[in-house]
Tab-separated table of C-alpha atoms in Angstrom:
chain	number	residue	atom	x	y	z
A	1	MET	CA	24.483	10.067	10.099
A	2	GLY	CA	23.090	13.240	7.264
A	3	ASP	CA	20.172	14.905	7.474
A	4	ARG	CA	17.407	14.160	5.230
A	5	VAL	CA	15.456	17.100	3.952
A	6	TYR	CA	11.692	17.008	3.319
A	7	LYS	CA	10.275	19.869	1.503
A	8	THR	CA	6.121	19.258	1.819
A	9	LYS	CA	3.809	18.587	4.443
A	10	GLU	CA	2.447	15.670	2.530
A	11	GLU	CA	5.554	14.000	2.290
A	12	ILE	CA	6.246	14.289	6.120
A	13	LEU	CA	2.674	12.553	6.569
A	14	GLU	CA	3.741	9.623	4.155
A	15	ARG	CA	6.507	9.123	6.296
A	16	GLY	CA	4.615	9.480	9.708
A	17	ARG	CA	2.264	6.896	8.507
A	18	GLU	CA	4.682	4.495	7.336
A	19	VAL	CA	6.181	3.713	10.699
A	20	ILE	CA	2.945	2.957	12.633
A	21	GLY	CA	2.419	-0.825	13.795
A	22	ILE	CA	6.625	-0.799	13.822
A	23	PRO	CA	8.061	-1.839	17.514
A	24	LEU	CA	10.879	0.699	18.156
A	25	HIS	CA	13.812	-1.495	19.081
A	26	GLN	CA	13.389	-1.953	15.352
A	27	ILE	CA	13.365	1.223	14.557
A	28	ASP	CA	15.970	2.422	17.183
A	29	LYS	CA	19.641	2.493	15.374
A	30	THR	CA	21.164	4.467	17.864
A	31	ASN	CA	20.168	2.896	21.140
A	32	ARG	CA	18.400	5.709	21.877
A	33	LEU	CA	15.854	3.673	23.498
A	34	LYS	CA	18.376	2.876	26.903
A	35	THR	CA	17.966	6.620	27.792
A	36	GLY	CA	15.722	8.796	29.796
A	37	LYS	CA	12.514	10.974	28.996
A	38	GLY	CA	12.438	11.705	25.097
A	39	ALA	CA	13.551	8.849	24.114
A	40	ILE	CA	11.009	7.915	21.839
A	41	GLY	CA	11.035	11.178	20.286
A	42	SER	CA	14.526	10.774	19.738
A	43	VAL	CA	14.275	7.233	18.076
A	44	LEU	CA	12.189	9.299	15.408
A	45	GLU	CA	13.679	11.955	14.942
A	46	GLU	CA	17.018	10.108	14.189
A	47	SER	CA	16.308	6.685	13.230
A	48	TRP	CA	13.184	6.876	11.165
A	49	PHE	CA	13.371	10.526	9.939
A	50	GLY	CA	16.874	10.705	9.357
A	51	TYR	CA	17.591	13.923	11.247
A	52	LYS	CA	20.021	14.921	14.304
A	53	ILE	CA	18.197	15.987	17.394
A	54	ASN	CA	18.300	19.569	17.670
A	55	SER	CA	16.940	22.478	19.850
A	56	GLU	CA	16.289	24.959	17.378
A	57	SER	CA	14.082	27.735	17.406
A	58	ASN	CA	12.771	26.735	13.774
A	59	PRO	CA	10.654	23.507	13.363
A	60	ASP	CA	12.048	20.023	12.933
A	61	PHE	CA	10.911	20.226	9.227
A	62	ALA	CA	11.916	23.709	8.569
A	63	GLU	CA	11.170	23.505	4.565
A	64	ALA	CA	7.975	22.118	5.215
A	65	GLY	CA	7.194	24.540	8.010
A	66	VAL	CA	6.604	21.203	10.444
A	67	GLU	CA	7.289	20.069	13.567
A	68	LEU	CA	7.589	16.644	15.134
A	69	LYS	CA	5.924	15.404	18.660
A	70	VAL	CA	5.296	12.399	19.892
A	71	THR	CA	1.932	12.195	21.898
A	72	PRO	CA	1.570	9.482	24.593
A	73	TYR	CA	-1.821	8.208	25.832
A	74	VAL	CA	-3.190	6.076	28.244
A	75	TYR	CA	-6.790	4.411	28.797
A	76	LYS	CA	-8.412	5.124	31.839
A	77	LYS	CA	-11.776	4.247	32.688
A	78	LYS	CA	-12.202	2.914	28.996
A	79	GLU	CA	-11.405	6.111	27.749
A	80	ILE	CA	-8.273	7.547	25.806
A	81	ARG	CA	-6.360	10.554	27.869
A	82	ALA	CA	-3.160	12.136	27.070
A	83	LYS	CA	-0.779	11.099	29.158
A	84	GLU	CA	1.053	14.252	29.927
A	85	ARG	CA	1.167	17.929	28.530
A	86	LEU	CA	2.776	18.381	25.033
A	87	VAL	CA	6.138	20.429	25.428
A	88	CYS	CA	6.698	22.979	22.634
A	89	ASN	CA	9.619	25.233	23.087
A	90	ILE	CA	11.344	27.178	26.002
A	91	ILE	CA	10.484	30.422	26.988
A	92	ASN	CA	13.514	33.127	26.339
A	93	TYR	CA	11.576	36.086	29.186
A	94	MET	CA	14.253	38.644	27.336
A	95	GLU	CA	12.993	38.092	23.806
A	96	GLU	CA	9.470	37.174	23.448
A	97	TYR	CA	7.966	39.941	24.859
A	98	LYS	CA	9.642	41.756	21.596
A	99	HIS	CA	6.961	39.442	19.402
A	100	THR	CA	3.034	39.706	18.205
A	101	PHE	CA	2.061	36.334	18.593
A	102	PHE	CA	2.083	35.503	14.786
A	103	THR	CA	5.769	36.254	15.104
A	104	SER	CA	6.408	34.421	18.305
A	105	SER	CA	8.838	31.565	18.948
A	106	PHE	CA	5.381	29.396	19.595
A	107	TRP	CA	4.133	30.204	16.488
A	108	LYS	CA	7.089	29.663	14.632
A	109	LYS	CA	7.943	26.323	16.047
A	110	CYS	CA	4.386	24.649	16.223
A	111	ASN	CA	1.706	26.397	14.063
A	112	THR	CA	1.725	23.064	12.302
A	113	MET	CA	2.496	19.838	13.983
A	114	LEU	CA	2.966	15.875	12.637
A	115	LEU	CA	1.203	14.464	15.856
A	116	LEU	CA	2.722	10.168	16.349
A	117	SER	CA	0.605	8.841	18.703
A	118	TYR	CA	1.814	5.852	21.026
A	119	GLU	CA	-0.469	4.059	23.811
A	120	HIS	CA	1.805	3.913	27.097
A	121	LYS	CA	1.017	0.978	28.701
A	122	GLU	CA	2.429	0.565	32.739
A	123	GLY	CA	5.104	-2.746	32.432
A	124	VAL	CA	5.699	-2.934	29.009
A	125	SER	CA	9.128	-1.579	27.974
A	126	LYS	CA	9.365	1.407	25.531
A	127	GLY	CA	10.748	-0.618	22.621
A	128	ASN	CA	7.924	-2.796	22.276
A	129	PHE	CA	5.590	0.173	21.969
A	130	THR	CA	4.281	1.308	18.361
A	131	ILE	CA	3.207	4.427	16.805
A	132	ASP	CA	-0.868	3.830	16.828
A	133	ALA	CA	-1.205	7.031	14.697
A	134	ALA	CA	0.026	9.985	12.976
A	135	THR	CA	-1.696	13.215	12.385
A	136	LEU	CA	-0.937	16.630	10.830
A	137	PHE	CA	-2.486	18.859	12.829
A	138	SER	CA	-3.184	23.038	12.396
A	139	PHE	CA	-5.051	24.665	15.188
A	140	PRO	CA	-8.668	25.199	14.641
A	141	THR	CA	-9.672	28.709	14.377
A	142	GLU	CA	-11.755	28.617	17.543
A	143	ASP	CA	-9.098	27.281	19.294
A	144	LEU	CA	-6.367	29.253	18.002
A	145	LEU	CA	-8.442	32.579	19.412
A	146	ILE	CA	-8.355	31.299	22.754
A	147	ILE	CA	-4.593	30.174	22.203
A	148	GLU	CA	-3.634	33.337	20.870
A	149	LYS	CA	-5.045	35.379	23.928
A	150	ASP	CA	-3.347	32.527	26.471
A	151	TRP	CA	0.225	33.773	25.022
A	152	ALA	CA	-0.814	37.165	25.443
A	153	THR	CA	-2.090	36.034	29.130
A	154	ILE	CA	2.417	34.997	29.434
A	155	VAL	CA	3.998	38.221	27.821
A	156	THR	CA	1.538	40.330	29.884
A	157	LYS	CA	3.177	39.121	33.099
A	158	ILE	CA	6.125	38.829	31.324
A	159	LYS	CA	6.522	42.825	30.632
A	160	ALA	CA	4.790	43.780	34.415
A	161	GLY	CA	7.865	42.098	35.907
A	162	LYS	CA	5.697	39.218	36.892
A	163	ALA	CA	7.647	35.992	34.875
A	164	HIS	CA	8.631	34.425	38.391
A	165	GLU	CA	4.556	34.234	39.236
A	166	LEU	CA	3.596	32.526	35.939
A	167	SER	CA	1.605	29.468	36.294
A	168	GLU	CA	-0.006	26.740	33.838
A	169	GLY	CA	-3.150	27.734	35.688
A	170	ASP	CA	-3.129	31.293	34.217
A	171	THR	CA	-4.005	30.204	30.738
A	172	LEU	CA	-6.694	28.391	28.927
A	173	TYR	CA	-5.061	25.831	25.757
A	174	LEU	CA	-1.539	27.237	26.120
A	175	GLY	CA	0.373	26.796	29.136
A	176	ALA	CA	3.149	27.975	30.566
A	177	CYS	CA	5.321	24.681	32.235
A	178	THR	CA	8.330	24.420	34.644
A	179	LYS	CA	10.789	23.235	32.408
A	180	GLY	CA	14.283	22.351	33.815
A	181	ALA	CA	16.478	19.790	35.042
A	182	SER	CA	14.992	20.351	38.530
A	183	ALA	CA	12.952	23.064	40.603
A	184	ALA	CA	15.880	25.372	40.866
A	185	SER	CA	16.188	25.876	36.636
A	186	VAL	CA	15.775	29.598	36.853
A	187	ARG	CA	16.184	32.327	33.803
A	188	LYS	CA	16.663	36.262	33.949
A	189	GLN	CA	13.333	38.387	33.286
A	190	PRO	CA	13.763	41.366	31.573
A	191	PHE	CA	11.347	43.718	33.617
A	192	SER	CA	12.742	42.355	37.569
A	193	GLU	CA	15.442	41.505	39.253
A	194	LEU	CA	13.822	38.393	40.816
A	195	PRO	CA	14.871	34.923	38.837
A	196	ALA	CA	11.960	33.407	37.214
A	197	LYS	CA	11.775	29.343	37.103
A	198	GLN	CA	12.539	27.948	33.652
A	199	ARG	CA	9.328	27.756	31.365
A	200	ALA	CA	8.315	26.101	28.324
A	201	PHE	CA	5.360	27.112	26.082
A	202	SER	CA	3.024	23.918	26.386
A	203	LEU	CA	-0.580	22.189	24.972
A	204	LYS	CA	-2.193	21.485	28.275
A	205	GLN	CA	-2.869	17.588	29.160
A	206	SER	CA	-6.558	18.062	28.942
A	207	TYR	CA	-6.148	19.993	25.384
A	208	MET	CA	-4.112	17.572	24.140
A	209	THR	CA	-6.668	14.806	25.285
A	210	TYR	CA	-9.174	16.343	23.677
A	211	ILE	CA	-7.344	16.486	20.204
A	212	LEU	CA	-6.460	12.746	21.047
A	213	ASN	CA	-10.400	11.779	21.058
A	214	SER	CA	-11.494	14.651	18.586
A	215	TYR	CA	-9.137	14.702	15.679
A	216	ILE	CA	-7.337	11.316	15.906
A	217	PHE	CA	-9.001	8.696	16.820
A	218	GLY	CA	-12.531	10.320	16.225
A	219	ASP	CA	-14.868	11.185	19.103
A	220	LYS	CA	-16.007	15.127	18.978
A	221	ILE	CA	-17.767	16.682	21.539
A	222	ASP	CA	-20.884	18.041	20.510
A	223	GLU	CA	-21.649	20.231	23.386
A	224	HIS	CA	-20.441	23.935	22.985
A	225	ILE	CA	-20.585	26.902	25.139
A	226	ILE	CA	-19.328	29.142	22.068
A	227	LYS	CA	-21.950	29.077	19.373
A	228	ASN	CA	-20.197	31.547	17.055
A	229	PRO	CA	-16.517	31.586	17.822
A	230	GLU	CA	-16.498	34.977	16.339
A	231	VAL	CA	-17.186	36.795	19.262
A	232	LEU	CA	-13.666	35.818	20.966
A	233	LYS	CA	-11.955	38.049	18.786
A	234	LYS	CA	-13.517	40.589	20.808
A	235	GLN	CA	-13.332	39.216	24.517
A	236	SER	CA	-11.985	36.661	26.035
A	237	PHE	CA	-13.559	33.073	27.191
A	238	GLU	CA	-13.423	34.227	30.897
A	239	GLU	CA	-15.333	37.796	29.622
A	240	TYR	CA	-18.156	35.720	27.770
A	241	VAL	CA	-18.895	33.747	30.287
A	242	ILE	CA	-18.881	36.435	32.934
A	243	HIS	CA	-20.959	38.895	30.604
A	244	LYS	CA	-23.696	35.750	29.573
A	245	ILE	CA	-24.421	34.783	33.600
A	246	ARG	CA	-24.492	38.243	35.097
A	247	PRO	CA	-28.345	39.042	34.251
A	248	TYR	CA	-28.478	36.010	37.111
A	249	PHE	CA	-26.956	37.616	39.480
A	250	ASN	CA	-29.026	38.444	42.965
A	251	LYS	CA	-31.720	35.871	41.890
A	252	THR	CA	-32.354	32.800	44.626
A	253	GLN	CA	-31.340	29.667	44.077
A	254	SER	CA	-35.195	28.974	44.104
A	255	GLN	CA	-35.970	31.795	41.992
A	256	LEU	CA	-33.564	30.523	39.025
A	257	LEU	CA	-34.682	26.757	39.611
A	258	ASN	CA	-37.779	28.155	38.532
A	259	ASP	CA	-36.847	30.516	36.077
A	260	PHE	CA	-35.479	26.935	34.377
A	261	LYS	CA	-38.173	24.884	35.537
A	262	LEU	CA	-35.541	22.812	37.078
A	263	LYS	CA	-36.829	19.849	39.766
A	264	THR	CA	-34.013	18.675	41.158
A	265	ASN	CA	-32.441	17.847	44.888
A	266	ALA	CA	-28.834	17.055	43.101
A	267	LYS	CA	-25.680	17.924	45.151
A	268	ASN	CA	-24.695	19.550	41.703
A	269	VAL	CA	-28.003	21.724	41.072
A	270	ASN	CA	-25.855	25.008	41.022
A	271	GLU	CA	-23.740	23.593	38.119
A	272	LEU	CA	-26.810	22.557	36.855
A	273	LEU	CA	-28.218	25.864	36.886
A	274	LEU	CA	-25.029	27.617	35.533
A	275	ALA	CA	-24.946	24.988	32.603
A	276	ARG	CA	-28.755	26.296	31.458
A	277	MET	CA	-27.588	30.072	32.142
A	278	LEU	CA	-25.231	29.316	29.164
A	279	GLY	CA	-27.176	27.315	27.086
A	280	VAL	CA	-25.646	24.125	27.834
A	281	ASN	CA	-28.153	20.780	28.068
A	282	GLY	CA	-25.762	18.541	29.848
A	283	HIS	CA	-23.066	19.250	32.503
A	284	LEU	CA	-21.035	22.069	31.876
A	285	ALA	CA	-17.727	19.695	32.442
A	286	ALA	CA	-19.022	18.108	29.416
A	287	THR	CA	-18.866	20.366	26.687
A	288	GLU	CA	-16.049	20.932	24.728
A	289	GLU	CA	-14.241	24.326	26.132
A	290	PHE	CA	-14.251	22.934	29.514
A	291	GLN	CA	-12.431	19.900	29.043
A	292	LYS	CA	-10.083	21.488	26.203
A	293	ALA	CA	-8.932	23.592	29.018
A	294	ASN	CA	-9.710	21.478	32.418
A	295	ILE	CA	-12.129	23.824	33.716
A	296	LEU	CA	-13.426	22.793	37.316
A	297	PRO	CA	-16.367	24.522	38.425
A	298	LYS	CA	-16.705	24.710	42.498
A	299	THR	CA	-19.854	25.994	44.614
A	300	ILE	CA	-18.996	28.234	47.644
A	301	ARG	CA	-21.325	28.992	49.676
A	302	VAL	CA	-20.535	32.594	51.689
A	303	ASN	CA	-22.586	33.520	54.905
A	304	PHE	CA	-24.532	36.656	55.499
A	305	ASP	CA	-21.147	37.880	57.614
A	306	GLY	CA	-18.845	36.929	54.530
A	307	SER	CA	-17.284	33.715	56.824
A	308	ILE	CA	-17.028	30.337	54.665
A	309	THR	CA	-18.305	27.504	56.740
A	310	GLU	CA	-16.622	24.858	54.267
A	311	SER	CA	-13.191	23.408	53.446
A	312	MET	CA	-12.633	22.994	49.690
A	313	SER	CA	-11.853	18.912	49.051
A	314	PHE	CA	-9.838	17.226	46.610
A	315	PRO	CA	-9.911	13.354	45.856
A	316	ILE	CA	-8.488	10.912	48.020
A	317	PHE	CA	-4.752	10.232	48.141
A	318	HIS	CA	-4.149	6.657	48.605
A	319	PHE	CA	-1.369	6.016	51.438
A	320	LYS	CA	1.030	3.722	49.500
A	321	LYS	CA	0.962	5.876	46.280
A	322	ILE	CA	1.623	9.152	47.371
A	323	ILE	CA	4.651	7.981	49.330
A	324	THR	CA	6.174	6.950	45.865
A	325	GLU	CA	5.260	10.009	43.767
A	326	ASP	CA	7.890	13.263	44.137
A	327	TRP	CA	6.473	16.283	44.303
A	328	GLU	CA	7.177	18.311	40.857
A	329	TYR	CA	5.588	15.093	39.054
A	330	SER	CA	2.747	14.715	41.528
A	331	GLU	CA	-0.897	14.076	40.963
A	332	PHE	CA	-1.691	16.712	43.504
A	333	LYS	CA	0.603	19.168	42.441
A	334	THR	CA	-0.171	18.658	38.633
A	335	MET	CA	-4.191	19.274	39.267
A	336	LEU	CA	-3.739	22.515	41.155
A	337	GLU	CA	-1.037	23.620	38.529
A	338	GLN	CA	-3.236	22.317	35.302
A	339	THR	CA	-6.577	23.337	36.701
A	340	LYS	CA	-8.654	26.667	36.272
A	341	PHE	CA	-11.177	26.770	38.879
A	342	LEU	CA	-14.690	28.540	38.479
A	343	PHE	CA	-16.037	29.363	41.312
A	344	VAL	CA	-19.720	29.553	41.366
A	345	ILE	CA	-20.480	31.874	44.511
A	346	PHE	CA	-24.096	31.774	46.324
A	347	ARG	CA	-24.471	34.168	49.531
A	348	PHE	CA	-26.854	33.313	51.841
A	349	ASN	CA	-29.163	36.624	52.738
A	350	THR	CA	-31.130	37.734	55.924
A	351	ASN	CA	-33.596	35.134	54.996
A	352	LYS	CA	-31.259	32.446	55.000
A	353	GLU	CA	-31.922	32.066	51.069
A	354	LEU	CA	-29.235	31.461	49.004
A	355	VAL	CA	-28.326	34.348	46.839
A	356	PHE	CA	-26.690	34.118	43.397
A	357	ASP	CA	-23.711	36.233	44.200
A	358	ASN	CA	-20.995	36.074	41.328
A	359	LEU	CA	-19.004	34.098	39.309
A	360	ILE	CA	-15.194	34.244	39.152
A	361	PHE	CA	-12.443	32.107	37.559
A	362	TRP	CA	-9.195	31.473	39.535
A	363	ASN	CA	-6.132	29.200	39.341
A	364	MET	CA	-3.739	28.750	42.400
A	365	PRO	CA	-0.767	31.526	42.227
A	366	GLU	CA	2.547	30.193	42.270
A	367	GLY	CA	3.362	31.422	45.693
A	368	ASP	CA	0.682	29.365	47.409
A	369	LEU	CA	1.294	26.472	45.226
A	370	GLN	CA	5.239	26.511	47.269
A	371	GLU	CA	2.537	26.588	50.697
A	372	VAL	CA	0.624	23.417	49.220
A	373	GLU	CA	4.154	21.829	48.846
A	374	SER	CA	5.085	22.107	52.713
A	375	VAL	CA	1.775	20.181	53.301
A	376	TRP	CA	2.742	18.079	51.130
A	377	LYS	CA	5.820	16.720	52.098
A	378	ARG	CA	5.064	16.746	55.096
A	379	THR	CA	2.175	14.078	54.519
A	380	VAL	CA	4.134	12.168	53.047
A	381	ALA	CA	7.138	12.261	55.484
A	382	ILE	CA	4.350	11.021	58.438
A	383	ILE	CA	3.001	8.054	56.209
A	384	LYS	CA	6.531	7.025	55.813
A	385	GLU	CA	7.033	7.183	59.479
A	386	GLY	CA	4.251	6.075	60.746
A	387	VAL	CA	0.750	7.689	61.301
A	388	LYS	CA	0.299	8.280	64.827
A	389	LEU	CA	-3.441	7.290	65.630
A	390	LYS	CA	-5.448	8.019	68.702
A	391	LYS	CA	-9.105	6.677	69.124
A	392	VAL	CA	-10.935	8.897	71.272
A	393	GLY	CA	-14.668	7.445	71.351
A	394	SER	CA	-16.013	6.125	68.083
A	395	ARG	CA	-13.824	9.015	66.377
A	396	THR	CA	-10.291	8.167	65.383
A	397	PHE	CA	-7.628	11.350	65.138
A	398	ASN	CA	-4.147	11.496	63.640
A	399	ASN	CA	-1.096	13.602	62.991
A	400	LEU	CA	-1.510	14.804	59.488
A	401	PRO	CA	-1.006	18.286	58.562
A	402	LYS	CA	-4.120	20.615	60.333
A	403	ALA	CA	-5.718	23.196	58.981
A	404	SER	CA	-4.015	25.607	62.159
A	405	GLU	CA	-0.410	24.726	60.710
A	406	ASN	CA	-0.541	25.896	57.080
A	407	ARG	CA	-2.448	29.260	55.712
A	408	VAL	CA	-3.569	27.458	52.166
A	409	ALA	CA	-4.426	24.169	53.115
A	410	HIS	CA	-4.065	20.826	55.275
A	411	VAL	CA	-5.651	17.166	55.549
A	412	ARG	CA	-8.753	15.981	57.078
A	413	PRO	CA	-10.766	12.500	56.113
A	414	HIS	CA	-13.117	12.122	53.438
A	415	ALA	CA	-14.695	8.986	53.973
A	416	ARG	CA	-18.569	7.812	54.362
A	417	ASP	CA	-18.095	6.388	57.436
A	418	SER	CA	-14.966	5.342	59.932
A	419	ARG	CA	-15.404	1.813	57.883
A	420	ASP	CA	-14.616	3.806	54.813
A	421	VAL	CA	-10.959	3.129	54.714
A	422	LEU	CA	-7.707	2.432	53.068
A	423	GLU	CA	-4.683	0.566	53.821
A	424	LEU	CA	-1.426	2.284	55.201
A	425	PRO	CA	2.147	1.421	54.371
A	426	ASP	CA	2.390	-0.139	57.752
A	427	GLY	CA	-0.247	-2.629	57.065
A	428	ARG	CA	-3.066	-0.866	59.518
A	429	PHE	CA	-6.084	0.431	58.271
A	430	MET	CA	-7.208	4.189	58.247
A	431	PRO	CA	-10.309	6.031	57.005
A	432	LYS	CA	-9.720	8.068	53.772
A	433	GLN	CA	-7.848	11.135	53.653
A	434	CYS	CA	-7.486	14.053	51.051
A	435	PHE	CA	-6.217	17.670	50.667
A	436	TRP	CA	-8.270	20.395	51.647
A	437	LEU	CA	-7.756	24.087	51.093
A	438	ASN	CA	-8.824	26.018	54.199
A	439	ASN	CA	-12.202	27.955	54.122
A	440	THR	CA	-10.307	31.086	55.304
A	441	TYR	CA	-7.613	30.985	52.135
A	442	ILE	CA	-10.846	30.492	49.694
A	443	ARG	CA	-12.325	33.715	51.683
A	444	GLU	CA	-8.899	35.444	51.256
A	445	GLN	CA	-8.991	34.668	47.470
A	446	LEU	CA	-12.478	35.918	46.630
A	447	GLU	CA	-11.350	39.069	48.579
A	448	LYS	CA	-8.823	39.468	46.748
A	449	LYS	CA	-10.750	38.974	43.188
A	450	LYS	CA	-13.165	41.831	44.661
A	451	LEU	CA	-10.322	44.420	45.113
A	452	SER	CA	-8.500	43.277	41.504
């Protein structure tokens, strides 16, 4: 099959729109649908656009400067969400650091993309999927300023000989995701003898969800933290946020409630206060920047002596579902990898009043994620073997991983009461459980941030 040459962006977009609504099995001329991951993109490249599949550094339509990307989405709770991150190109650690952003492999490959979107439906064969929308996408100025800083963050780690410590949580919109046949896929890095996991530049799942809703299906978010994108030329998003809220440090919670005329007993009162400090009327989680970057605020209350009483909880897991997952693609690993946490720190003073102490952006280091992996795998193994339950009075104990057994994480109940249960694979019922980050581990992370 000879390659067809597309010379203009308009020609490519027109051809993309022509495929909308046609079942993929009617398009596939080379039986690509029978292959594994990436089959749909291959069908469109070969059988619709008429060019050979390649892994070149140039964009797919080199003469027009356009890269073809297929973006699946799902409906969850009546909302459109990207099914996955958008992988762009493999990071060559030995070469990438030699470039500027605008000469980088990412920019060369993906500065303009034809996004073909389709709804992924469970139980429906790939051949019956249809493309719903074709969009020629270039990054908005305000996003590009953050993406440029994300690229610089990744390259800075490479230059520091820390490519093996890269994590998607390091950045906001542009990530460095693992890419390879297995977790053992590694590459050389230029400033360290240690091998680094093979990674690719990727647009985060949260950012792709925003693109789908705002630019493809037209449901743009109006609430912003950054009112003037020009400020991002001088400082990062994180620096802007911390600079904005610094005047409120050392104020008590009651003083802040009075300052912002808030009367509430809501559990998320500290998040509401932080929103007001940043000039946001609604919830921080609903702002454009927090949604694009998948930033999750977590309030941490520190005792007067510096200890932390509470561990940090995550959503419950379903016993029957978690045993069908693989760690590399598990919900919990994906969440820890792709989430940027915002620790909102309140400290008790000598009068037992909560004082706004600090604000820290944090993501889990790669090495600690490996610790969580051991807890996750042991949890799955125990559930598969059959959880050992022991009733003592009104309480039921189990043999899932405890906080004393791992430096980073453990498993314990996250149920309203003893009747709030889920079914185990063997038919018994047990109170709902979730993963927790140990309170001692959280304290350790706060201490490290103080020293950095």
